[in-house]
Amino acid sequence: MKLYQTPTEKKRQREHSKIFRLYCKLQDSTDLSNNQIYSHIAVKLGYSVSGVRKVVTRIKTERQCAMDG
């Protein structure tokens, strides 16, 4: 992890955290498919569906790797 983050990197990290929290919340509380969840988040936060999917996949992978090692 970098010790120093630029303001843009901090903003991106906050936005990605928001996306992942919303994804987890919707996945736990609804029976929507992943694609429906990605679409909902994309519309709500102004991202593309593929962008939301990439963020969620990256964070899931990072967390899985952290748990493994």
XYZ file of N, CA and C in Angstrom:
207
model
N 0.837 -1.183 0.000
C 0.000 0.000 0.000
C 0.878 1.241 0.000
N 0.479 2.223 -0.744
C 1.229 3.458 -0.815
C 1.032 4.262 0.464
N 2.089 4.893 0.904
C 2.007 5.714 2.103
C 1.339 7.055 1.817
N 1.521 7.557 0.608
C 0.949 8.844 0.249
C 0.010 8.654 -0.930
N -1.166 9.246 -0.827
C -2.112 9.208 -1.932
C -2.443 10.632 -2.343
N -2.545 10.825 -3.635
C -2.959 12.123 -4.144
C -4.443 12.306 -3.851
N -4.929 13.528 -3.902
C -6.366 13.752 -3.680
C -7.250 12.953 -4.647
N -6.809 12.794 -5.870
C -7.577 12.014 -6.841
C -7.633 10.542 -6.447
N -6.524 9.999 -5.979
C -6.500 8.604 -5.543
C -7.392 8.392 -4.322
N -7.396 9.348 -3.411
C -8.262 9.265 -2.231
C -9.727 9.277 -2.636
N -10.070 10.162 -3.569
C -11.453 10.249 -4.049
C -11.868 8.948 -4.727
N -10.986 8.386 -5.566
C -11.282 7.135 -6.257
C -11.481 6.008 -5.241
N -10.644 5.963 -4.227
C -10.766 4.921 -3.210
C -12.088 5.041 -2.455
N -12.497 6.270 -2.136
C -13.780 6.470 -1.457
C -14.935 6.023 -2.337
N -14.887 6.375 -3.607
C -15.955 5.994 -4.538
C -16.022 4.478 -4.703
N -14.875 3.840 -4.828
C -14.859 2.388 -4.990
C -15.352 1.691 -3.727
N -15.019 2.234 -2.570
C -15.525 1.675 -1.313
C -17.038 1.801 -1.240
N -17.549 2.937 -1.704
C -18.996 3.156 -1.715
C -19.682 2.140 -2.629
N -19.098 1.906 -3.799
C -19.656 0.931 -4.734
C -19.695 -0.447 -4.088
N -18.589 -0.851 -3.463
C -18.535 -2.190 -2.885
C -19.482 -2.337 -1.699
N -19.588 -1.327 -0.858
C -20.529 -1.387 0.272
C -21.954 -1.535 -0.227
N -22.319 -0.764 -1.247
C -23.661 -0.845 -1.809
C -23.898 -2.216 -2.441
N -22.900 -2.743 -3.115
C -23.010 -4.081 -3.706
C -23.280 -5.123 -2.617
N -22.498 -5.090 -1.547
C -22.666 -6.062 -0.453
C -24.038 -5.924 0.191
N -24.465 -4.697 0.390
C -25.775 -4.449 1.005
C -26.892 -5.015 0.144
N -26.843 -4.747 -1.158
C -27.883 -5.231 -2.064
C -27.837 -6.747 -2.204
N -26.652 -7.315 -2.215
C -26.527 -8.761 -2.357
C -27.083 -9.481 -1.127
N -26.872 -8.906 0.045
C -27.363 -9.526 1.278
C -28.864 -9.349 1.476
N -29.415 -8.229 1.020
C -30.796 -7.919 1.346
C -31.802 -8.205 0.225
N -31.327 -8.535 -0.957
C -32.255 -8.787 -2.069
C -31.903 -10.102 -2.747
N -32.801 -10.532 -3.620
C -32.531 -11.737 -4.405
C -32.244 -11.381 -5.862
N -31.700 -10.187 -6.090
C -31.348 -9.753 -7.436
C -30.104 -10.481 -7.923
N -30.001 -10.632 -9.232
C -28.789 -11.221 -9.806
C -27.663 -10.185 -9.734
N -26.439 -10.656 -9.908
C -25.304 -9.734 -9.890
C -25.436 -8.670 -10.967
N -25.875 -9.050 -12.148
C -26.021 -8.079 -13.233
C -27.061 -7.008 -12.893
N -28.148 -7.404 -12.245
C -29.156 -6.430 -11.836
C -28.585 -5.486 -10.778
N -27.791 -6.013 -9.873
C -27.161 -5.183 -8.843
C -26.189 -4.204 -9.487
N -25.364 -4.700 -10.423
C -24.416 -3.817 -11.114
C -25.157 -2.707 -11.851
N -26.251 -3.038 -12.505
C -27.034 -2.041 -13.244
C -27.621 -0.992 -12.300
N -28.152 -1.438 -11.175
C -28.730 -0.526 -10.198
C -27.671 0.451 -9.677
N -26.512 -0.070 -9.309
C -25.433 0.776 -8.789
C -24.955 1.749 -9.863
N -24.827 1.262 -11.091
C -24.370 2.112 -12.190
C -25.301 3.310 -12.389
N -26.599 3.057 -12.368
C -27.571 4.135 -12.544
C -27.530 5.089 -11.356
N -27.467 4.525 -10.156
C -27.511 5.332 -8.939
C -26.288 6.230 -8.796
N -25.091 5.711 -9.133
C -23.860 6.465 -8.905
C -23.257 7.076 -10.167
N -23.856 6.813 -11.320
C -23.373 7.432 -12.552
C -22.160 6.754 -13.163
N -22.037 5.456 -12.961
C -20.948 4.678 -13.545
C -21.503 3.793 -14.650
N -20.608 3.184 -15.412
C -21.054 2.183 -16.374
C -21.177 0.843 -15.658
N -21.978 -0.050 -16.225
C -22.168 -1.365 -15.629
C -20.837 -2.116 -15.598
N -20.084 -2.038 -16.678
C -18.798 -2.746 -16.710
C -17.809 -2.142 -15.714
N -17.882 -0.836 -15.503
C -17.022 -0.196 -14.515
C -17.328 -0.667 -13.108
N -18.606 -0.774 -12.776
C -19.018 -1.267 -11.459
C -18.569 -2.709 -11.297
N -18.754 -3.521 -12.324
C -18.355 -4.930 -12.268
C -16.847 -5.054 -12.027
N -16.058 -4.237 -12.700
C -14.602 -4.290 -12.534
C -14.191 -3.906 -11.123
N -14.821 -2.873 -10.565
C -14.504 -2.442 -9.204
C -14.824 -3.552 -8.212
N -16.004 -4.124 -8.320
C -16.424 -5.176 -7.390
C -15.505 -6.390 -7.516
N -15.200 -6.793 -8.730
C -14.329 -7.948 -8.946
C -12.932 -7.693 -8.376
N -12.393 -6.501 -8.588
C -11.058 -6.172 -8.090
C -11.019 -6.199 -6.569
N -12.004 -5.607 -5.939
C -12.018 -5.569 -4.476
C -12.207 -6.974 -3.903
N -13.080 -7.766 -4.516
C -13.259 -9.154 -4.065
C -11.940 -9.916 -4.162
N -11.225 -9.749 -5.270
C -9.953 -10.433 -5.474
C -8.921 -9.976 -4.450
N -8.841 -8.678 -4.203
C -7.897 -8.154 -3.218
C -8.184 -8.720 -1.832
N -9.434 -8.769 -1.463
C -9.800 -9.271 -0.136
C -9.527 -10.765 -0.024
N -9.761 -11.508 -1.116
C -9.489 -12.937 -1.101
C -7.991 -13.193 -0.968
N -7.186 -12.420 -1.688
C -5.730 -12.580 -1.607
C -5.232 -12.219 -0.212
N -5.811 -11.209 0.408
C -5.406 -10.810 1.751
C -5.736 -11.903 2.758
N -6.842 -12.601 2.546
C -7.232 -13.674 3.458
C -6.336 -14.903 3.266
N -5.852 -15.116 2.044
C -5.015 -16.270 1.755
C -3.605 -16.109 2.310
N -3.099 -14.892 2.257
C -1.701 -14.700 2.615
C -1.537 -13.968 3.857
